[in-house]
Amino acid sequence: MLFRLAFVGDLVKKTTILCHYVKALVNSIERNGHDSAALLRYAGIPCEVADDVNARIPYKNFIKLMRKTMQTLDDEYFGLVNPPLKLGSFYFAGYLLIGAPNLRKALDLGVRYYRHIDNSCVVELNELNGVVTIEAKITNPSLDNDHLFAEFLLSGWHRTACWLIGRNIVLKHVGFDYAPPSHEAEYR
């Protein structure tokens, strides 16, 4: 699975999130042998709402579910790829990147860091005519049937870049090697 992301400038913040993402996490939780109902209760998400992929929930509830899923699976990648990514990896990546003198060098450090600790995907950073492109290829996408990992990985790089410079960055182009998902409008 290949995806591509190119940066240019501002992102609209939303206060709710589509339950498609909840359902994709639930699928991973259950595939990994855990009780999704207990995690949904913890996050304050009713099971019947989680089953409706077109419903929306408060973003804060989804964040609670994400964090509890990572903790339960001991995997910052939510059980969506192999091998799992140890808890604390994002923290150390952030700690490493925050000291970089500019965004380009920070992203390059991030790519090198993840190459060093993670072989679940191959990430490349390229720059041509002032456009920075991050490409990632998931080495074994068989656990990511809902494409949640691919989409989270892409949005994670984008959000990290925004965080590092303290402002939103508008994406110039986003591309995946699969058909646009039914929730494509969620990214606009």
PDB file of C-alpha atoms in Angstrom:
ATOM      1  CA  MET A   1       0.000   0.000   0.000  1.00  0.00           C
ATOM      2  CA  LEU A   2       1.420   3.371  -1.028  1.00  0.00           C
ATOM      3  CA  PHE A   3       0.253   6.829  -0.121  1.00  0.00           C
ATOM      4  CA  ARG A   4       1.543  10.280  -0.777  1.00  0.00           C
ATOM      5  CA  LEU A   5       1.096  13.608   0.986  1.00  0.00           C
ATOM      6  CA  ALA A   6       2.293  17.067  -0.075  1.00  0.00           C
ATOM      7  CA  PHE A   7       2.320  20.126   2.195  1.00  0.00           C
ATOM      8  CA  VAL A   8       1.454  23.755   1.435  1.00  0.00           C
ATOM      9  CA  GLY A   9      -0.589  25.747   4.373  1.00  0.00           C
ATOM     10  CA  ASP A  10      -4.274  25.646   6.955  1.00  0.00           C
ATOM     11  CA  LEU A  11      -6.394  22.797   8.290  1.00  0.00           C
ATOM     12  CA  VAL A  12      -9.977  23.097   9.578  1.00  0.00           C
ATOM     13  CA  LYS A  13     -10.396  21.784  13.115  1.00  0.00           C
ATOM     14  CA  LYS A  14     -13.433  19.651  13.783  1.00  0.00           C
ATOM     15  CA  THR A  15     -15.048  18.858  17.098  1.00  0.00           C
ATOM     16  CA  THR A  16     -16.607  15.571  15.969  1.00  0.00           C
ATOM     17  CA  ILE A  17     -15.365  12.546  14.078  1.00  0.00           C
ATOM     18  CA  LEU A  18     -17.083  10.035  11.840  1.00  0.00           C
ATOM     19  CA  CYS A  19     -17.800   6.643  13.438  1.00  0.00           C
ATOM     20  CA  HIS A  20     -16.108   4.943  10.494  1.00  0.00           C
ATOM     21  CA  TYR A  21     -12.897   5.422  12.489  1.00  0.00           C
ATOM     22  CA  VAL A  22     -14.486   4.035  15.640  1.00  0.00           C
ATOM     23  CA  LYS A  23     -15.663   0.953  13.745  1.00  0.00           C
ATOM     24  CA  ALA A  24     -12.206   0.425  12.257  1.00  0.00           C
ATOM     25  CA  LEU A  25     -10.660   0.554  15.757  1.00  0.00           C
ATOM     26  CA  VAL A  26     -13.349  -1.810  17.065  1.00  0.00           C
ATOM     27  CA  ASN A  27     -12.490  -4.243  14.260  1.00  0.00           C
ATOM     28  CA  SER A  28      -8.831  -4.205  15.302  1.00  0.00           C
ATOM     29  CA  ILE A  29      -9.642  -4.503  19.014  1.00  0.00           C
ATOM     30  CA  GLU A  30     -11.816  -7.552  18.365  1.00  0.00           C
ATOM     31  CA  ARG A  31      -9.351  -9.103  15.893  1.00  0.00           C
ATOM     32  CA  ASN A  32      -6.745  -8.852  18.651  1.00  0.00           C
ATOM     33  CA  GLY A  33      -9.002 -10.736  21.088  1.00  0.00           C
ATOM     34  CA  HIS A  34     -10.222  -7.888  23.309  1.00  0.00           C
ATOM     35  CA  ASP A  35     -13.667  -6.760  24.432  1.00  0.00           C
ATOM     36  CA  SER A  36     -14.557  -3.744  22.310  1.00  0.00           C
ATOM     37  CA  ALA A  37     -17.712  -3.007  24.337  1.00  0.00           C
ATOM     38  CA  ALA A  38     -15.610  -2.377  27.462  1.00  0.00           C
ATOM     39  CA  LEU A  39     -13.325   0.032  25.599  1.00  0.00           C
ATOM     40  CA  LEU A  40     -16.274   1.825  24.030  1.00  0.00           C
ATOM     41  CA  ARG A  41     -17.896   2.216  27.481  1.00  0.00           C
ATOM     42  CA  TYR A  42     -14.626   3.591  28.851  1.00  0.00           C
ATOM     43  CA  ALA A  43     -14.565   6.160  26.036  1.00  0.00           C
ATOM     44  CA  GLY A  44     -18.247   7.066  26.495  1.00  0.00           C
ATOM     45  CA  ILE A  45     -19.281   5.786  23.066  1.00  0.00           C
ATOM     46  CA  PRO A  46     -22.533   3.774  22.913  1.00  0.00           C
ATOM     47  CA  CYS A  47     -22.106   0.487  20.996  1.00  0.00           C
ATOM     48  CA  GLU A  48     -25.096   1.227  18.758  1.00  0.00           C
ATOM     49  CA  VAL A  49     -23.555   4.556  17.746  1.00  0.00           C
ATOM     50  CA  ALA A  50     -20.211   2.876  17.048  1.00  0.00           C
ATOM     51  CA  ASP A  51     -21.960   0.469  14.667  1.00  0.00           C
ATOM     52  CA  ASP A  52     -23.312   3.345  12.555  1.00  0.00           C
ATOM     53  CA  VAL A  53     -20.319   4.315  10.392  1.00  0.00           C
ATOM     54  CA  ASN A  54     -22.123   7.505   9.326  1.00  0.00           C
ATOM     55  CA  ALA A  55     -22.773   8.736  12.882  1.00  0.00           C
ATOM     56  CA  ARG A  56     -20.510  11.331  14.476  1.00  0.00           C
ATOM     57  CA  ILE A  57     -19.107  11.410  18.001  1.00  0.00           C
ATOM     58  CA  PRO A  58     -17.192  14.068  19.928  1.00  0.00           C
ATOM     59  CA  TYR A  59     -13.534  13.998  18.996  1.00  0.00           C
ATOM     60  CA  LYS A  60     -12.544  13.832  22.694  1.00  0.00           C
ATOM     61  CA  ASN A  61     -14.355  10.485  23.044  1.00  0.00           C
ATOM     62  CA  PHE A  62     -12.502   9.100  20.057  1.00  0.00           C
ATOM     63  CA  ILE A  63      -9.182  10.237  21.552  1.00  0.00           C
ATOM     64  CA  LYS A  64     -10.067   8.344  24.761  1.00  0.00           C
ATOM     65  CA  LEU A  65     -10.799   5.239  22.678  1.00  0.00           C
ATOM     66  CA  MET A  66      -7.536   5.598  20.757  1.00  0.00           C
ATOM     67  CA  ARG A  67      -5.465   5.957  23.917  1.00  0.00           C
ATOM     68  CA  LYS A  68      -7.192   3.047  25.650  1.00  0.00           C
ATOM     69  CA  THR A  69      -6.764   0.895  22.525  1.00  0.00           C
ATOM     70  CA  MET A  70      -3.031   1.654  22.407  1.00  0.00           C
ATOM     71  CA  GLN A  71      -2.729   0.834  26.105  1.00  0.00           C
ATOM     72  CA  THR A  72      -4.795  -2.362  25.842  1.00  0.00           C
ATOM     73  CA  LEU A  73      -2.917  -3.647  22.792  1.00  0.00           C
ATOM     74  CA  ASP A  74       0.447  -2.251  23.957  1.00  0.00           C
ATOM     75  CA  ASP A  75       0.759  -0.876  20.438  1.00  0.00           C
ATOM     76  CA  GLU A  76       0.804   2.732  19.249  1.00  0.00           C
ATOM     77  CA  TYR A  77      -0.265   1.417  15.831  1.00  0.00           C
ATOM     78  CA  PHE A  78      -3.565   0.005  17.215  1.00  0.00           C
ATOM     79  CA  GLY A  79      -2.850  -3.579  16.128  1.00  0.00           C
ATOM     80  CA  LEU A  80      -3.162  -2.545  12.485  1.00  0.00           C
ATOM     81  CA  VAL A  81       0.326  -3.618  11.322  1.00  0.00           C
ATOM     82  CA  ASN A  82       3.070  -5.992  12.385  1.00  0.00           C
ATOM     83  CA  PRO A  83       5.204  -5.624  14.337  1.00  0.00           C
ATOM     84  CA  PRO A  84       3.478  -3.462  16.967  1.00  0.00           C
ATOM     85  CA  LEU A  85       4.986  -0.093  17.827  1.00  0.00           C
ATOM     86  CA  LYS A  86       5.983   0.090  21.483  1.00  0.00           C
ATOM     87  CA  LEU A  87       4.264   2.585  23.739  1.00  0.00           C
ATOM     88  CA  GLY A  88       6.380   5.707  24.096  1.00  0.00           C
ATOM     89  CA  SER A  89       7.675   5.702  20.514  1.00  0.00           C
ATOM     90  CA  PHE A  90       5.628   8.777  19.547  1.00  0.00           C
ATOM     91  CA  TYR A  91       6.829  10.562  22.669  1.00  0.00           C
ATOM     92  CA  PHE A  92      10.476   9.953  21.814  1.00  0.00           C
ATOM     93  CA  ALA A  93       9.898  10.950  18.191  1.00  0.00           C
ATOM     94  CA  GLY A  94       8.385  14.253  19.341  1.00  0.00           C
ATOM     95  CA  TYR A  95      11.257  14.816  21.747  1.00  0.00           C
ATOM     96  CA  LEU A  96      13.751  14.223  18.935  1.00  0.00           C
ATOM     97  CA  LEU A  97      11.976  16.396  16.371  1.00  0.00           C
ATOM     98  CA  ILE A  98      11.268  19.409  18.569  1.00  0.00           C
ATOM     99  CA  GLY A  99      14.987  20.231  18.724  1.00  0.00           C
ATOM    100  CA  ALA A 100      15.469  20.397  14.946  1.00  0.00           C
ATOM    101  CA  PRO A 101      16.394  23.829  13.561  1.00  0.00           C
ATOM    102  CA  ASN A 102      13.679  23.774  10.865  1.00  0.00           C
ATOM    103  CA  LEU A 103      10.747  21.730   9.613  1.00  0.00           C
ATOM    104  CA  ARG A 104      12.678  20.071   6.767  1.00  0.00           C
ATOM    105  CA  LYS A 105      15.342  18.775   9.151  1.00  0.00           C
ATOM    106  CA  ALA A 106      12.717  17.702  11.691  1.00  0.00           C
ATOM    107  CA  LEU A 107      10.836  15.672   9.084  1.00  0.00           C
ATOM    108  CA  ASP A 108      14.079  14.121   7.889  1.00  0.00           C
ATOM    109  CA  LEU A 109      14.918  13.146  11.493  1.00  0.00           C
ATOM    110  CA  GLY A 110      11.433  11.661  11.855  1.00  0.00           C
ATOM    111  CA  VAL A 111      11.851   9.562   8.734  1.00  0.00           C
ATOM    112  CA  ARG A 112      15.246   8.324   9.936  1.00  0.00           C
ATOM    113  CA  TYR A 113      13.908   7.615  13.451  1.00  0.00           C
ATOM    114  CA  TYR A 114      11.032   5.489  12.183  1.00  0.00           C
ATOM    115  CA  ARG A 115      13.306   3.634   9.752  1.00  0.00           C
ATOM    116  CA  HIS A 116      15.427   2.765  12.771  1.00  0.00           C
ATOM    117  CA  ILE A 117      12.649   1.513  15.089  1.00  0.00           C
ATOM    118  CA  ASP A 118       9.900   0.352  12.729  1.00  0.00           C
ATOM    119  CA  ASN A 119       9.777  -1.899   9.685  1.00  0.00           C
ATOM    120  CA  SER A 120       5.992  -1.957   9.258  1.00  0.00           C
ATOM    121  CA  CYS A 121       6.262   0.757   6.623  1.00  0.00           C
ATOM    122  CA  VAL A 122       8.872   2.512   4.544  1.00  0.00           C
ATOM    123  CA  VAL A 123       8.688   6.303   4.683  1.00  0.00           C
ATOM    124  CA  GLU A 124      10.466   8.623   2.256  1.00  0.00           C
ATOM    125  CA  LEU A 125      10.783  12.395   2.316  1.00  0.00           C
ATOM    126  CA  ASN A 126      11.311  14.207  -0.990  1.00  0.00           C
ATOM    127  CA  GLU A 127      11.420  17.837  -2.042  1.00  0.00           C
ATOM    128  CA  LEU A 128      10.971  19.171  -5.558  1.00  0.00           C
ATOM    129  CA  ASN A 129      10.307  22.778  -6.593  1.00  0.00           C
ATOM    130  CA  GLY A 130       9.475  23.823  -3.031  1.00  0.00           C
ATOM    131  CA  VAL A 131       6.950  21.035  -2.458  1.00  0.00           C
ATOM    132  CA  VAL A 132       7.777  18.522   0.257  1.00  0.00           C
ATOM    133  CA  THR A 133       6.317  15.077  -0.281  1.00  0.00           C
ATOM    134  CA  ILE A 134       6.095  12.281   2.246  1.00  0.00           C
ATOM    135  CA  GLU A 135       5.489   8.847   0.800  1.00  0.00           C
ATOM    136  CA  ALA A 136       4.892   5.723   2.839  1.00  0.00           C
ATOM    137  CA  LYS A 137       4.487   2.125   1.815  1.00  0.00           C
ATOM    138  CA  ILE A 138       2.995  -0.263   4.339  1.00  0.00           C
ATOM    139  CA  THR A 139       4.984  -3.468   4.073  1.00  0.00           C
ATOM    140  CA  ASN A 140       2.124  -5.790   5.059  1.00  0.00           C
ATOM    141  CA  PRO A 141      -1.266  -4.063   4.813  1.00  0.00           C
ATOM    142  CA  SER A 142      -3.287  -7.232   5.489  1.00  0.00           C
ATOM    143  CA  LEU A 143      -4.280  -6.083   9.009  1.00  0.00           C
ATOM    144  CA  ASP A 144      -5.389  -2.658   7.771  1.00  0.00           C
ATOM    145  CA  ASN A 145      -8.530  -3.654   5.862  1.00  0.00           C
ATOM    146  CA  ASP A 146     -10.272  -0.386   6.769  1.00  0.00           C
ATOM    147  CA  HIS A 147      -7.176   1.645   5.750  1.00  0.00           C
ATOM    148  CA  LEU A 148      -7.169   3.218   9.209  1.00  0.00           C
ATOM    149  CA  PHE A 149      -3.413   2.845   9.666  1.00  0.00           C
ATOM    150  CA  ALA A 150      -2.684   4.320   6.242  1.00  0.00           C
ATOM    151  CA  GLU A 151      -4.919   7.316   6.927  1.00  0.00           C
ATOM    152  CA  PHE A 152      -3.650   7.790  10.490  1.00  0.00           C
ATOM    153  CA  LEU A 153      -0.043   7.576   9.377  1.00  0.00           C
ATOM    154  CA  LEU A 154      -0.642  10.231   6.757  1.00  0.00           C
ATOM    155  CA  SER A 155      -2.549  12.507   9.132  1.00  0.00           C
ATOM    156  CA  GLY A 156       0.044  11.889  11.847  1.00  0.00           C
ATOM    157  CA  TRP A 157       2.868  13.194   9.664  1.00  0.00           C
ATOM    158  CA  HIS A 158       0.749  16.178   8.676  1.00  0.00           C
ATOM    159  CA  ARG A 159      -0.249  17.029  12.255  1.00  0.00           C
ATOM    160  CA  THR A 160       3.305  16.608  13.471  1.00  0.00           C
ATOM    161  CA  ALA A 161       4.524  19.060  10.841  1.00  0.00           C
ATOM    162  CA  CYS A 162       1.829  21.563  11.894  1.00  0.00           C
ATOM    163  CA  TRP A 163       2.715  21.121  15.574  1.00  0.00           C
ATOM    164  CA  LEU A 164       6.417  21.638  14.918  1.00  0.00           C
ATOM    165  CA  ILE A 165       5.927  25.027  13.286  1.00  0.00           C
ATOM    166  CA  GLY A 166       2.968  26.113  15.407  1.00  0.00           C
ATOM    167  CA  ARG A 167       0.541  26.665  12.567  1.00  0.00           C
ATOM    168  CA  ASN A 168      -1.710  24.756  10.216  1.00  0.00           C
ATOM    169  CA  ILE A 169      -0.410  23.610   6.836  1.00  0.00           C
ATOM    170  CA  VAL A 170      -2.745  23.244   3.863  1.00  0.00           C
ATOM    171  CA  LEU A 171      -2.207  20.022   1.961  1.00  0.00           C
ATOM    172  CA  LYS A 172      -1.588  20.469  -1.742  1.00  0.00           C
ATOM    173  CA  HIS A 173      -2.207  16.828  -2.653  1.00  0.00           C
ATOM    174  CA  VAL A 174      -3.119  13.557  -0.946  1.00  0.00           C
ATOM    175  CA  GLY A 175      -3.055  10.230  -2.737  1.00  0.00           C
ATOM    176  CA  PHE A 176      -3.501   6.567  -1.852  1.00  0.00           C
ATOM    177  CA  ASP A 177      -3.130   3.405  -3.886  1.00  0.00           C
ATOM    178  CA  TYR A 178      -6.758   2.471  -3.252  1.00  0.00           C
ATOM    179  CA  ALA A 179     -10.049   3.979  -4.376  1.00  0.00           C
ATOM    180  CA  PRO A 180     -11.284   7.054  -2.502  1.00  0.00           C
ATOM    181  CA  PRO A 181     -13.102   5.896   0.637  1.00  0.00           C
ATOM    182  CA  SER A 182     -16.762   6.628   1.290  1.00  0.00           C
ATOM    183  CA  HIS A 183     -15.646   9.062   4.024  1.00  0.00           C
ATOM    184  CA  GLU A 184     -13.374  11.045   1.678  1.00  0.00           C
ATOM    185  CA  ALA A 185     -15.243  14.282   2.479  1.00  0.00           C
ATOM    186  CA  GLU A 186     -14.020  13.947   6.072  1.00  0.00           C
ATOM    187  CA  TYR A 187     -10.574  15.053   4.878  1.00  0.00           C
ATOM    188  CA  ARG A 188     -11.704  18.171   3.043  1.00  0.00           C
TER     189      ARG A 188
END
